[in-house]
């Protein structure tokens, strides 16, 4: 396939993905807005006013970056895992598998779809947060860089989950039992400095802590960790997950007999 | 003549140890209309699965218009269109979108894909349904949608896996006419079917596959020459209470106005009519009892079964 043909194939997959999540906006775009709106009201306004300052910022200002990142992560992951598993389940994945579309274009198309939804939800949640607090950006390159790369990591992880999934249960197990606890324990709602030394060490094993803190650094200019570790970690994740997904696509794992 | 398809030593052993293909060889010439016949589980769909890369082969080589499916999969796949047995499209997607997207996966610019979508949906009588979700189509329409989708990139080789299964007679005939037109325009067609009448009417060459082996690969004409007996049905004017005894011709009484007579190769129909004349039986019409190819198919598969049993 020539470059132009590959570009057409990529646009076809991406277009389908974007049309899909926009068509079902009540399921894809509205729930995170409502959930995050509730977080802002409860944690930011009601409880936050009693907590006082955290790392030199009001509690509302402190939680906003974490909550934006949380929506980006869950939506990037959720879009790819549900969309790719559905095409596998309905066997319409065969439409692409019989075509000359290379595996890296299939992966790029689905991951880009996940990133688009993750970032779109992130933007909407940011706009909602402006109703509750002022938001200034400390470093635009770090903010955009980390949110984009984190979105790619979780879109890739969603793709991996969809490849291995055999049933709809399998695509909800990882988000419920692994992703959500890691996000909640990843410093979205608190500064790591509040934890005893042992739990600070345990928290540092959680990759989401680095992503959330790097994003918070981009917006507020404060972080519990060295931001460069976050970029290195995310890059490593992208490389490893991409290689793994391409290997599974080449083998045809759970797609070809 | 160029080979549209060349299969050499193709083997497939599934993870559970089942040997679906035992090293088959098959060649289909460009422009041919080829039938791949076989009972359920013979290996037809596995073969097609390998060609379109949905089944990973265990050994062997496959070339489509000279392009090896492992070394030059892009060119090989561009030459190939596949109509699967099952409906494998997104049931919630619109008919037009299914066809246009398929064009996109083959790298067709959207404008061309839209043009082709219109062309093939019109040809297959689905144009009025283009805005409908696929799940709202009837079974026959869904099958035609599979054909339109497989044709959007205008492949040189079209493979259809039981395209008329579950389709009513009228629609089957119109699909036959469509496929014949495609073949006359130069598309090489391979079809698997259970309707042997379909193979006999449409195809020039046939391969019979059974238990993962090709048991026959020849032209339909040569295959029919192998047939050593035929059964004819005669409708009689006069009422019969018992089957008449006709020397060298086994006769069965079907009902009081109908007889079945078995003729061996070389036996004359004139002699048979002479015997009817002698017994004052007036014949008003005659026809073949069953599809001739069907008889041959059954005998070939039975031969293969007994050969396999002997070798055990």
mmCIF file of C-alpha atoms in Angstrom, chain A residues 12 21 36 40 68 121 137 185 187 203 251:
data_model
loop_
_atom_site.group_PDB
_atom_site.id
_atom_site.type_symbol
_atom_site.label_atom_id
_atom_site.label_comp_id
_atom_site.label_asym_id
_atom_site.label_seq_id
_atom_site.Cartn_x
_atom_site.Cartn_y
_atom_site.Cartn_z
ATOM 1 C CA UNK A 12 -11.336 5.733 7.475
ATOM 2 C CA UNK A 21 -18.399 8.272 19.969
ATOM 3 C CA UNK A 36 -16.621 15.497 37.190
ATOM 4 C CA UNK A 40 -16.068 19.694 41.638
ATOM 5 C CA UNK A 68 -9.092 16.363 34.174
ATOM 6 C CA UNK A 121 -13.631 14.915 27.261
ATOM 7 C CA UNK A 137 -1.350 27.261 32.942
ATOM 8 C CA UNK A 185 -4.325 6.286 44.684
ATOM 9 C CA UNK A 187 -2.516 11.602 43.914
ATOM 10 C CA UNK A 203 2.750 5.318 45.862
ATOM 11 C CA UNK A 251 0.141 -13.150 15.322
#
